[in-house]
Short mmCIF file of C-alpha atoms and ligand atoms in Angstrom, two decimals:
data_model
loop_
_atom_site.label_atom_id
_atom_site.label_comp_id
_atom_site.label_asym_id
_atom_site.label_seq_id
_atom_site.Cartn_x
_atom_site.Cartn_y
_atom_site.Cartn_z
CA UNK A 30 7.36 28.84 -11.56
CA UNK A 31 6.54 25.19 -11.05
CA UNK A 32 3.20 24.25 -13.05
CA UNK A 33 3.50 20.86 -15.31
CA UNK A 34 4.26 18.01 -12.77
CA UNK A 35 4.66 14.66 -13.49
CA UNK A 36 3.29 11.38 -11.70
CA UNK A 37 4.39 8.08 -12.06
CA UNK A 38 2.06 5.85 -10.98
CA UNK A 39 -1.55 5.42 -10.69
CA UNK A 40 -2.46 3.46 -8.06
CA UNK A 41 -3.21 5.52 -4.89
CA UNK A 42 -0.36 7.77 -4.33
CA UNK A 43 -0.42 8.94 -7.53
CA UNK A 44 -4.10 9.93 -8.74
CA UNK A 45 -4.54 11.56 -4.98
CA UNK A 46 -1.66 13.65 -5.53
CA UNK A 47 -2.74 14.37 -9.35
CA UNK A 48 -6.28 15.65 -7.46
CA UNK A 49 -4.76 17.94 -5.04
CA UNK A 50 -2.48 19.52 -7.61
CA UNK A 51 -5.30 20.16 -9.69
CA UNK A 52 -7.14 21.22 -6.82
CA UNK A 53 -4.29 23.78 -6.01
CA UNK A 54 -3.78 24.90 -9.58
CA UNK A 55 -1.13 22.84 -11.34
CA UNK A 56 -1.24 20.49 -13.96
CA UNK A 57 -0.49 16.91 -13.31
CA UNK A 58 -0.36 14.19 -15.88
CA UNK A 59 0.15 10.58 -15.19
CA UNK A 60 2.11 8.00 -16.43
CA UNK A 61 1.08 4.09 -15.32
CA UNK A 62 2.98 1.34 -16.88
CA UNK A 63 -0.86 -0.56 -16.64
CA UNK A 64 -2.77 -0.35 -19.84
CA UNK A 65 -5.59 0.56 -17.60
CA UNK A 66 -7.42 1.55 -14.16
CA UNK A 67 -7.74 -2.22 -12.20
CA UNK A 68 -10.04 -2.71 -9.43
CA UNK A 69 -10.42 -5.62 -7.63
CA UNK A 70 -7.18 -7.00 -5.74
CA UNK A 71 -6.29 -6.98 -2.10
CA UNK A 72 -7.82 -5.63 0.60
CA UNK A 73 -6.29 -2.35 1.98
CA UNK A 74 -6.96 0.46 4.96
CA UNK A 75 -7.74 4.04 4.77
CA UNK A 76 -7.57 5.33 8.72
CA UNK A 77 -7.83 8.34 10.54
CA UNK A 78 -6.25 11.76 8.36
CA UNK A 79 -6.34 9.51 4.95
CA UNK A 80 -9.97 9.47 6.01
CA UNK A 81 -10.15 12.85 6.15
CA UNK A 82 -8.00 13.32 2.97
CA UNK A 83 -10.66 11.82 0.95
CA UNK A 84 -13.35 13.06 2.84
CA UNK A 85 -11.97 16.44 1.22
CA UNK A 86 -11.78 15.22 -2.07
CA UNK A 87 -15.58 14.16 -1.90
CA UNK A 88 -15.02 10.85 -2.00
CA UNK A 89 -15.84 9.49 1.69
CA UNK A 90 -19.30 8.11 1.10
CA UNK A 91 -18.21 6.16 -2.20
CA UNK A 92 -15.37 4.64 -0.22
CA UNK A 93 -17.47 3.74 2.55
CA UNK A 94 -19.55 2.29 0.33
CA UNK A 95 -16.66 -0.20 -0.97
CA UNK A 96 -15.94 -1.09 2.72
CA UNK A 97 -15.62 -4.84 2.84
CA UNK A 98 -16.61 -5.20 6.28
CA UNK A 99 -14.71 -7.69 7.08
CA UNK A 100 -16.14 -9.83 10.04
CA UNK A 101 -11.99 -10.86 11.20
CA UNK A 102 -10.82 -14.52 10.79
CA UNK A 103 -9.90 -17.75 12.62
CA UNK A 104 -6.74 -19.51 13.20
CA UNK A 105 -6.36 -23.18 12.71
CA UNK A 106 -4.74 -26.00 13.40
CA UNK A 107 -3.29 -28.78 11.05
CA UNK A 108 -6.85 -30.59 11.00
CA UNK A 109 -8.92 -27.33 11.20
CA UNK A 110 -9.40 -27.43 14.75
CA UNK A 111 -10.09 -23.44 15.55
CA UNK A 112 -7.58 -21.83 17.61
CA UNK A 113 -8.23 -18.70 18.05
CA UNK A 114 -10.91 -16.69 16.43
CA UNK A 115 -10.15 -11.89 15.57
CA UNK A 116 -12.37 -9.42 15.18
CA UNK A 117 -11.00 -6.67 12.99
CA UNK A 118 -11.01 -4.53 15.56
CA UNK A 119 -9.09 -6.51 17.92
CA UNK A 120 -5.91 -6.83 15.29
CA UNK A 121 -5.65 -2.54 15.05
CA UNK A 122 -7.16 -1.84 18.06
CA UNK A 123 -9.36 0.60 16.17
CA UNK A 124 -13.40 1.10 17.60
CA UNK A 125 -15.60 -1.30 15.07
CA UNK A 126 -17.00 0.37 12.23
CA UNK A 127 -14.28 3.15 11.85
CA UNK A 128 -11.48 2.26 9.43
CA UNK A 129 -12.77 1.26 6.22
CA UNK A 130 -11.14 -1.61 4.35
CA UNK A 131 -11.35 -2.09 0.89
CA UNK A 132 -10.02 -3.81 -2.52
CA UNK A 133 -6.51 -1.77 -3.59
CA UNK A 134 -7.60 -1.68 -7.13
CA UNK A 135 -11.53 -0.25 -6.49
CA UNK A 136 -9.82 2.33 -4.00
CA UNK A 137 -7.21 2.99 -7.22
CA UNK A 138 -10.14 3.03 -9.93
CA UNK A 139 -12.60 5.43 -7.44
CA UNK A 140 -9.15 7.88 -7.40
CA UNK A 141 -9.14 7.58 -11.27
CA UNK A 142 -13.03 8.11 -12.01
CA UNK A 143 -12.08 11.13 -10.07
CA UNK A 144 -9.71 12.68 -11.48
CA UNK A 145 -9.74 11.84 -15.14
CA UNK A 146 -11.62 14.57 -16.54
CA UNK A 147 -9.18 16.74 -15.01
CA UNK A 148 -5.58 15.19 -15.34
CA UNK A 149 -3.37 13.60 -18.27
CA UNK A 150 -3.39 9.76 -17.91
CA UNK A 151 -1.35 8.38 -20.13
CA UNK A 152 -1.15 4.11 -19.51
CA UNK A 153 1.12 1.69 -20.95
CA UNK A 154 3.68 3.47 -20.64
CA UNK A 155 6.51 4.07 -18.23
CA UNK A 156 9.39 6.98 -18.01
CA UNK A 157 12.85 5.46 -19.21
CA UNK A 158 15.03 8.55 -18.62
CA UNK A 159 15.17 11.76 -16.78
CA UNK A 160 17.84 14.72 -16.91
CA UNK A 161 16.92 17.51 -15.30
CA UNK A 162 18.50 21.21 -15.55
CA UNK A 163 17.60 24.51 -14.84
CA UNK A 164 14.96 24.47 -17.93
CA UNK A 165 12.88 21.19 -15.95
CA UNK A 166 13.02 17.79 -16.19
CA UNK A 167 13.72 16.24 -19.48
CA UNK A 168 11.48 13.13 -19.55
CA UNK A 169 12.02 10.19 -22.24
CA UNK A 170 9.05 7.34 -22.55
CA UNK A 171 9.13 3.94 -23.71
CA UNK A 172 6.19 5.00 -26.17
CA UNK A 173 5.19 8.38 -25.76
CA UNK A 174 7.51 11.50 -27.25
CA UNK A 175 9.77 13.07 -25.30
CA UNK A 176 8.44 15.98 -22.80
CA UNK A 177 9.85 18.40 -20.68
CA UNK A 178 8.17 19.10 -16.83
CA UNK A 179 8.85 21.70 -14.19
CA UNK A 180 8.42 18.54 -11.50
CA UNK A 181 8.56 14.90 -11.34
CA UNK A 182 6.98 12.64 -8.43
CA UNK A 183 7.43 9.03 -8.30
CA UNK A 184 4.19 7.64 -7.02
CA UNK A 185 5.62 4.18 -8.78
CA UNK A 186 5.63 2.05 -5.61
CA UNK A 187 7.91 0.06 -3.74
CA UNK A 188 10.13 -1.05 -6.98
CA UNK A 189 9.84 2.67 -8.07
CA UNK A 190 11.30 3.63 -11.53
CA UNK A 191 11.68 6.98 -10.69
CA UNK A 192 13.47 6.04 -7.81
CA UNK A 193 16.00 3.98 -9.20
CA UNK A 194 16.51 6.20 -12.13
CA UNK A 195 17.02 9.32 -9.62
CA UNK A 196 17.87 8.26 -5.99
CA UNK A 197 20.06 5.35 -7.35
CA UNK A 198 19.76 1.03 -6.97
CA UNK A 199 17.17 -0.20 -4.59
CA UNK A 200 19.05 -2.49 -2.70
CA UNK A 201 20.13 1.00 -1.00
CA UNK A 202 16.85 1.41 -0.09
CA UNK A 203 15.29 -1.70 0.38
CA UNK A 204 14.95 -3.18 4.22
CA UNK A 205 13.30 -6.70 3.72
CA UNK A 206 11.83 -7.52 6.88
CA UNK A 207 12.64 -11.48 6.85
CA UNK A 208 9.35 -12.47 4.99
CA UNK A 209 8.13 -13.23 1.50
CA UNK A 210 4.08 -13.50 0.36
CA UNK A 211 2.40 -15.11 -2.39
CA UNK A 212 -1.24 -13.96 -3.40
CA UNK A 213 -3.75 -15.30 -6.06
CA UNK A 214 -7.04 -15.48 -6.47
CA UNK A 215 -8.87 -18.97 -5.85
CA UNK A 216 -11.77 -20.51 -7.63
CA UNK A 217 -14.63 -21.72 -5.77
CA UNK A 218 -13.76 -24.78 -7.69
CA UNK A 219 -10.78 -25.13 -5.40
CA UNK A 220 -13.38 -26.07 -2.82
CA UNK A 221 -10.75 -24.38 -0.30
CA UNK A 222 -12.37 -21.50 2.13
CA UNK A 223 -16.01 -21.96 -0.39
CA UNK A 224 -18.13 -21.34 3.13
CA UNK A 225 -16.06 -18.43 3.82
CA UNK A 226 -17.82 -14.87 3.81
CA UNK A 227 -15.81 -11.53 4.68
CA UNK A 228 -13.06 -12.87 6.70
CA UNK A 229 -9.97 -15.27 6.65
CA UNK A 230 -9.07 -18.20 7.78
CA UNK A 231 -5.28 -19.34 8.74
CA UNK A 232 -3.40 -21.63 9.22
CA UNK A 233 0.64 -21.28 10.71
CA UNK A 234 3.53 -23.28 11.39
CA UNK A 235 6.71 -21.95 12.60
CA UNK A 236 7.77 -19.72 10.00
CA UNK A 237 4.93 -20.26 7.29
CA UNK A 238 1.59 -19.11 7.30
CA UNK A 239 -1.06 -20.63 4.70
CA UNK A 240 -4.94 -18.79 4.35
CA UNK A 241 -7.70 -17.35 2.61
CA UNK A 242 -9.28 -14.38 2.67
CA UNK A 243 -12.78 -14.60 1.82
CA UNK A 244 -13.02 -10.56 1.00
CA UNK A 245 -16.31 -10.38 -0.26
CA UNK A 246 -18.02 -14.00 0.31
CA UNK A 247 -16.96 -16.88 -1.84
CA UNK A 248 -16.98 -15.02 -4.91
CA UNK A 249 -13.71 -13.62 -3.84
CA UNK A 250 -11.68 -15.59 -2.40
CA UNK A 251 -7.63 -14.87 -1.99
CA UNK A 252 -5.13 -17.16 -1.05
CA UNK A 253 -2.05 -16.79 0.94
CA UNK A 254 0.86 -18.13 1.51
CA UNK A 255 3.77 -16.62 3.33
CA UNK A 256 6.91 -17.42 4.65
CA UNK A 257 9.85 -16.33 6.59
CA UNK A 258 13.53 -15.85 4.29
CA UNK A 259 16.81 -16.00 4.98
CA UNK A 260 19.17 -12.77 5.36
CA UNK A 261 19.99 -12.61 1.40
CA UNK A 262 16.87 -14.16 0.10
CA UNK A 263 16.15 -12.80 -3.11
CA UNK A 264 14.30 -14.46 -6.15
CA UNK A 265 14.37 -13.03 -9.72
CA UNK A 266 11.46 -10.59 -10.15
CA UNK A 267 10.72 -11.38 -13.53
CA UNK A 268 10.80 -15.02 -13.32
CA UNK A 269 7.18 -15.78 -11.94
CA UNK A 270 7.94 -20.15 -12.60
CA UNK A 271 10.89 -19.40 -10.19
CA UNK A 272 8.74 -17.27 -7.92
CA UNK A 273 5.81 -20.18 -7.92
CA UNK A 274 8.75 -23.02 -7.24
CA UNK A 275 10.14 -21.13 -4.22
CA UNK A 276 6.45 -21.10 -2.48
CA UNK A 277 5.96 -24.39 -3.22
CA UNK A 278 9.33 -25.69 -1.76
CA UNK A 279 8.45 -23.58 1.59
CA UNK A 280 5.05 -25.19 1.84
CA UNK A 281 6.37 -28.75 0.88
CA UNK A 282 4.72 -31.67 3.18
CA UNK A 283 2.44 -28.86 4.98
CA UNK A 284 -0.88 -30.51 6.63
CA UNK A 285 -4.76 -28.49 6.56
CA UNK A 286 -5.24 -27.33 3.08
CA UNK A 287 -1.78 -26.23 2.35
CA UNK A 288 -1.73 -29.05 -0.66
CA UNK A 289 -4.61 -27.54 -2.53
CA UNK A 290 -3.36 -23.69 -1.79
CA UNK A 291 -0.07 -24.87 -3.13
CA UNK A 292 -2.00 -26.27 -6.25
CA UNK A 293 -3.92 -23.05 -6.99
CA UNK A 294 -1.05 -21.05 -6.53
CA UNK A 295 0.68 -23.06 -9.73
CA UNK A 296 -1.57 -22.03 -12.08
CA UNK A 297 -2.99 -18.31 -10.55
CA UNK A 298 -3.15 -15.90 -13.56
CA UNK A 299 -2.81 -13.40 -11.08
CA UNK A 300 -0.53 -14.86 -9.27
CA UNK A 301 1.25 -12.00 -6.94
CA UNK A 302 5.24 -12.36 -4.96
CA UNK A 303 7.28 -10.80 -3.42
CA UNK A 304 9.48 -9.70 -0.20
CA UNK A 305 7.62 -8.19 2.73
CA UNK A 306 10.12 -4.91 2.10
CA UNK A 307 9.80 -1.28 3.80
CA UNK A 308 12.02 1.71 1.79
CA UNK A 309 14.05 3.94 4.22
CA UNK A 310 15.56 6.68 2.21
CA UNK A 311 17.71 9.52 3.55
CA UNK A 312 16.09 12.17 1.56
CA UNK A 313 12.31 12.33 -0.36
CA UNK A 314 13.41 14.52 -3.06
CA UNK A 315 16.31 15.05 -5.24
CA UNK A 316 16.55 18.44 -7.11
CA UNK A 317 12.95 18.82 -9.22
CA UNK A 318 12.24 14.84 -8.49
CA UNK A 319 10.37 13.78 -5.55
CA UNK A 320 8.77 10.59 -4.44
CA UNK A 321 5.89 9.71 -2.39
CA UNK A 322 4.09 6.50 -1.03
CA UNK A 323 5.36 3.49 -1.56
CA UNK A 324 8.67 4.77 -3.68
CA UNK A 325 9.71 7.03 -1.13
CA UNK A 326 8.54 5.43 2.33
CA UNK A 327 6.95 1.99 2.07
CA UNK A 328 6.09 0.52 5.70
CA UNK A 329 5.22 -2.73 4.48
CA UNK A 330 2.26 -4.89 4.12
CA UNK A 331 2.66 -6.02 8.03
CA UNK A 332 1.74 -2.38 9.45
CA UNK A 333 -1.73 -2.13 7.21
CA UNK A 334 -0.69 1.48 6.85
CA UNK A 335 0.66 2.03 3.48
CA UNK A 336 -2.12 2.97 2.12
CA UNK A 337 -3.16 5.76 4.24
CA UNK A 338 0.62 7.05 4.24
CA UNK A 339 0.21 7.43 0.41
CA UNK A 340 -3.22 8.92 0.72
CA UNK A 341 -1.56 11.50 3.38
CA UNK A 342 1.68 12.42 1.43
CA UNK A 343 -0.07 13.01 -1.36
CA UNK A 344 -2.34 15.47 0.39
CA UNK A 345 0.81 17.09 2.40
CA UNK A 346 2.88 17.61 -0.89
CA UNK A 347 0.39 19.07 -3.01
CA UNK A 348 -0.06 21.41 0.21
CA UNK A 349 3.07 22.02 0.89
CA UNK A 350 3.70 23.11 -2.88
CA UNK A 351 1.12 25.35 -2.77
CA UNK A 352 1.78 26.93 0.37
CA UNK A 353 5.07 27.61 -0.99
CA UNK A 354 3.44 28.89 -3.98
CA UNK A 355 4.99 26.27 -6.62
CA UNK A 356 8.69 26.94 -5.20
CA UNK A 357 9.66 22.92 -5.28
CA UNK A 358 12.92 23.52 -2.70
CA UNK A 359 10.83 24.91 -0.11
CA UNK A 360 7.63 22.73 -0.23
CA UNK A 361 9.88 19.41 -0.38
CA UNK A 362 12.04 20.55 2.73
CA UNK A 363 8.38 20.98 4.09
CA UNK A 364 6.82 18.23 3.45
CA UNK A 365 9.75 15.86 4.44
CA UNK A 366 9.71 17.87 7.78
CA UNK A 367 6.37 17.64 8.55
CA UNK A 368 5.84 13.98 7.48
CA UNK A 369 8.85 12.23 8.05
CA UNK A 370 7.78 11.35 12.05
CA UNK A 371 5.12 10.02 11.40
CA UNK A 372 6.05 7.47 8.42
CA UNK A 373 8.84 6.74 10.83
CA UNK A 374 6.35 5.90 13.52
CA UNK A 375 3.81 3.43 10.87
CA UNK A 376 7.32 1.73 9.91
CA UNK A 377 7.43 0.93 13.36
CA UNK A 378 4.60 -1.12 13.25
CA UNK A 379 5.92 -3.52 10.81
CA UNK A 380 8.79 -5.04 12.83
CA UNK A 381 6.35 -6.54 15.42
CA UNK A 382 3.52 -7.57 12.72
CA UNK A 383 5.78 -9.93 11.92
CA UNK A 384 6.19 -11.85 14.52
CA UNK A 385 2.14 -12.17 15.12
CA UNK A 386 1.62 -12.84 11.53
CA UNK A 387 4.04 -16.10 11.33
CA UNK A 388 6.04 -17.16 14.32
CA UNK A 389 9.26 -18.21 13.82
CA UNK A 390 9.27 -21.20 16.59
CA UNK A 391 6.94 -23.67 18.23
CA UNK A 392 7.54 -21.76 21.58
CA UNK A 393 6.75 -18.56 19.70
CA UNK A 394 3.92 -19.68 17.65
CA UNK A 395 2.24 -21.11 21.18
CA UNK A 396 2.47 -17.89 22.88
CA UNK A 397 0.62 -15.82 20.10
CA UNK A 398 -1.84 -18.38 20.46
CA UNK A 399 -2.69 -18.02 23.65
CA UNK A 400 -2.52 -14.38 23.50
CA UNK A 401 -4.75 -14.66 20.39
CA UNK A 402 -6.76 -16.93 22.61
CA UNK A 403 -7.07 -14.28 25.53
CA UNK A 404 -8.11 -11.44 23.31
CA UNK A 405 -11.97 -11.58 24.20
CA UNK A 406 -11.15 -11.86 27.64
CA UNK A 407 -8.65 -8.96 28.15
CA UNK A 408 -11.12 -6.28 28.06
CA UNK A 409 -9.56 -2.97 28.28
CA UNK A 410 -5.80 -4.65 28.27
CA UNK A 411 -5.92 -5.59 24.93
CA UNK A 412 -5.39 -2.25 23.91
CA UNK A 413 -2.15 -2.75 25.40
CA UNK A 414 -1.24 -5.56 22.71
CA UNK A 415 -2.72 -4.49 19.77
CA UNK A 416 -3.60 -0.45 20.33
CA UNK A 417 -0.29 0.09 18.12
CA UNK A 418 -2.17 0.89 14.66
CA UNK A 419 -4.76 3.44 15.73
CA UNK A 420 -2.17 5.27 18.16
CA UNK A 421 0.28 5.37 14.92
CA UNK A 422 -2.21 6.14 12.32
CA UNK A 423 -4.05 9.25 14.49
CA UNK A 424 -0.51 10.32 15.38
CA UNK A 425 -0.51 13.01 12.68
CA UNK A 426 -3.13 16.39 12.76
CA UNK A 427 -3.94 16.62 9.08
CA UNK A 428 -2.98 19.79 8.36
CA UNK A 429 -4.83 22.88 6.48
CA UNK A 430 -3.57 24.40 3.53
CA UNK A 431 -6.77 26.34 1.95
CA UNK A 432 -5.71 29.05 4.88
CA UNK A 433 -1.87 29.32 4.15
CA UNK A 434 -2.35 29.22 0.31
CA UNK A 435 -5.32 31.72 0.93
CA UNK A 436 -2.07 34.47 1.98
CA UNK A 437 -0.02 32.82 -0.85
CA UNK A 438 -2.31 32.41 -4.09
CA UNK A 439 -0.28 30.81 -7.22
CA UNK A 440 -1.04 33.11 -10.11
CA UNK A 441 -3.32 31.19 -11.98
CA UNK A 442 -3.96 33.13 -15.41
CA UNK A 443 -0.93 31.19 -17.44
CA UNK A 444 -2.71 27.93 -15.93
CA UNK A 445 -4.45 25.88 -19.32
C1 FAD B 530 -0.19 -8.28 -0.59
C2 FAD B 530 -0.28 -6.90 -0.05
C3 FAD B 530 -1.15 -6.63 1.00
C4 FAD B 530 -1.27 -5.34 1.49
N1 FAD B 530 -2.13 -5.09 2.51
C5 FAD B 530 -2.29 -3.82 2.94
C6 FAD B 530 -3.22 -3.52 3.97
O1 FAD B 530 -3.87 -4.41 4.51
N2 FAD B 530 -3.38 -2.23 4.34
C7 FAD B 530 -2.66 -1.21 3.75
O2 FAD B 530 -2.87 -0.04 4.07
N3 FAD B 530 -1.75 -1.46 2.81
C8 FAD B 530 -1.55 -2.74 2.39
N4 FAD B 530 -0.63 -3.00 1.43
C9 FAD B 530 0.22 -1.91 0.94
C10 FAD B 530 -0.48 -1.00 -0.05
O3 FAD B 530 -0.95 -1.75 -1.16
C11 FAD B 530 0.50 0.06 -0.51
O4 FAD B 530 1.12 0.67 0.60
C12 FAD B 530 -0.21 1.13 -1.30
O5 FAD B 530 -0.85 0.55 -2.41
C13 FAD B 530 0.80 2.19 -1.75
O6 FAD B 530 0.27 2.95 -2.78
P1 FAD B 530 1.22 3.62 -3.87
O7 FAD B 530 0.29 4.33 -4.79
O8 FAD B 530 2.31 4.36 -3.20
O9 FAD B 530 1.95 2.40 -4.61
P2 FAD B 530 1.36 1.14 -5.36
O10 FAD B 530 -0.03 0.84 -4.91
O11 FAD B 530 2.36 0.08 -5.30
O12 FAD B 530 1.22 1.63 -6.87
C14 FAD B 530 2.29 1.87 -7.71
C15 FAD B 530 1.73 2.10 -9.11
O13 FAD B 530 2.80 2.45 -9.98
C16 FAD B 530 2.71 1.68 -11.15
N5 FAD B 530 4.06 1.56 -11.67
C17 FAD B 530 5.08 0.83 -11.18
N6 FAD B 530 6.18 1.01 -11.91
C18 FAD B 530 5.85 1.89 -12.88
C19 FAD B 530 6.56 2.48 -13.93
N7 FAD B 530 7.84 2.19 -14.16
N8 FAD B 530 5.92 3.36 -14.75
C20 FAD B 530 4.60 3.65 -14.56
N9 FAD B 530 3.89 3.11 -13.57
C21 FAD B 530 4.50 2.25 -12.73
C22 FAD B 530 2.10 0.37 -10.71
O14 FAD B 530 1.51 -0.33 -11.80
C23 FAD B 530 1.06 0.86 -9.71
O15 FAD B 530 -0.13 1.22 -10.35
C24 FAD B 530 -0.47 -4.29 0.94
C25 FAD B 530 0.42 -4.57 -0.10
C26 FAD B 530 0.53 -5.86 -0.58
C27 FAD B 530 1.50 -6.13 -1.69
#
């Protein structure tokens, strides 16, 4: 009978899944390779039934109250001549006011503040082996002792550990989408975006986009620089001076404030990189491992909707593993079945974000102008260009599992 499950990974994935378990009467415990809960970072979006996943878990008003509110942004040209301005709304065709947008790392520390009194957390650490037999999964740590677990999920993200140690190399896995992105945060010093407040400001030319995202006023300013790749592209992960010279060589010679992004970018402490990437994987689960969010079914940063897939799979497993009352062959047929349409459907989304994000030509990069242009204009239309988020994020009824577990309760009494 399943009961001890391990998680690695505490961002979002991870600490909702570690809540529902608990909820359903198992006993997660977490492993993050951080030495602690971050907040802060980039903005993300929780939509439609990851709304309602943390409206269950009681925290709905506390992440409404982190919403940035984000008033949309304003493309420019090379002397700052606006181009086109966005409402938020008008990007995911999603009624103003609905979606709530908010920093990755406060979303990540509101999941931990939740769940801590209940769960394991062990940070700084990170699994470096797993066998697994018919006794459980053997579990080695850098630091920690070994352990033994009936289950292990990777919530570990698109490089996921627990993926590569299980499901085999990433570049099986990997799909990079023909982009790379640099983020870092900019000093008001930096005098770049300071009169910004809770929205962004870009600027594109064919194949590179440069901006900054004021996310809450000019305390907090991000900057941005992305670029499209060729087929192959790949730079070292762990060499962040090679990472900073391969930005700076795409933005060479660039015109508005590309210059003084490029600077910043040098010396970011927290300077982020990497490929825009989605994982396709055949199969969610191997034996007593599973993966969820980002490991198992990353849709990229171009369809906004990894973070409400992780919210949601970590909901439907925990569900689904209750409802099958702990069996771990059943509940991850189950929750592959039930979710897998859907992911498939966000992925989607990705592969035309792209193309309004950064152009690849000057013929290509005029025409999303002047459809960026028309937006205000196009009244009910518009749905028609940019209704694609909302239709894919409401495209899955969030389903109930207090009733099915109600006919299937897990004995609880060997439960401490
Ligand atoms: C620049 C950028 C912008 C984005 N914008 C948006 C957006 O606008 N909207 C949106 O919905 N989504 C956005 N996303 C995607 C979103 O951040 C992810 O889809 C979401 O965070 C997935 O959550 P997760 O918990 O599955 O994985 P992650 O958030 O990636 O978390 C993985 C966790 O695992 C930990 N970890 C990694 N390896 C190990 C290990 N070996 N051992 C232990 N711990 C480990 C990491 O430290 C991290 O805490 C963006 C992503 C990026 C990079």
């Amino acid at each position: 009978m399943t009961r001890t499950i391990l998680i690695s990974g505490a961002s979002i994935a991870g600490p909702a899944l570690a809540f529902w378990l608990h909820h359903h009467g198992f006993r997660p415990v977490i492993v993050e390779r951080a030495p602690a809960a971050r907040d802060g970072g980039y903005p993300v979006d929780v939509r439609a039934g990851a709304l309602d996943v943390v409206d269950r878990m009681g925290l709905l008003p506390a992440v409404r109250d982190a919403h940035v509110d984000s008033r949309g942004g304003t493309f420019v040209g090379a002397r700052g001549r606006v181009i086109a301005r966005v409402t938020p709304d008008e990007v995911t065709g999603s009624p103003a006011g609905r979606d709530v947008e908010l920093p990755r790392g406060d979303l990540a520390r509101l999941l931990h503040e939740h769940t801590r009194d209940d769960v394991e957390y062990l940070f700084g650490d990170t699994i470096t082996a797993l066998e697994q037999d018919a006794g459980g999964v053997h579990v080695t740590f850098r630091n920690a002792p070994p352990r033994t677990f009936d289950l292990v999920v990777g919530a570990d993200g698109l490089h996921s550990t627990v993926r590569g140690l299980t499901f085999g190399p990433e570049d099986r896995f990997r799909h990079d989408l023909g982009f790379a992105f640099a983020g870092f945060s900019l000093d008001e010093a930096t005098n770049v975006g300071r009169n910004l407040d809770r929205e962004f400001v870009a600027h594109n030319t064919p194949g590179r986009m440069a901006g900054v995202n004021a996310v809450r006023g000019r305390h907090r300013l991000i900057g941005m620089l992305a670029f499209a790749t060729p087929p192959g592209f790949a730079v070292d992960p762990g060499d962040v001076p090679a990472q900073r010279d391969v930005v700076a060589t795409a933005f060479d010679g660039g015109g508005w404030e590309v210059p003084r992004l490029v600077e910043a970018m040098r010396s970011a402490e927290d300077f982020f990189f990497d490929t825009v990437s989605q994982i396709r994987i055949p199969g969610w689960s191997r034996g007593r491992v599973a993966l969820v969010g980002d490991a198992a079914y990353a849709p990229a940063l171009l369809s906004g909707q990894g973070t409400s897939l992780a919210l949601i799979g970590a909901y439907v497993l925990a569900g689904e593993l209750a409802a099958a009352g702990g069996d771990a062959t059943v509940a991850f047929t189950a929750y592959e079945r039930a979710l897998r349409p859907f992911v498939e459907r966000n992925q989607e989304l990705a592969k035309s974000g792209g193309a309004g994000l950064i152009p690849q030509t000057r013929t290509a990069l005029w025409m999303r102008n002047a459809v960026l242009a028309a937006l205000p204009y196009l009244g009910p239309v518009k749905r028609l260009l940019t209704g694609g988020v909302d239709e894919a994020a409401r495209s899955f009824p969030l389903p109930d599992y207090e009733r099915s577990i109600a006919a299937k309760p897990l004995p609880r009494d060997d439960v401490g």
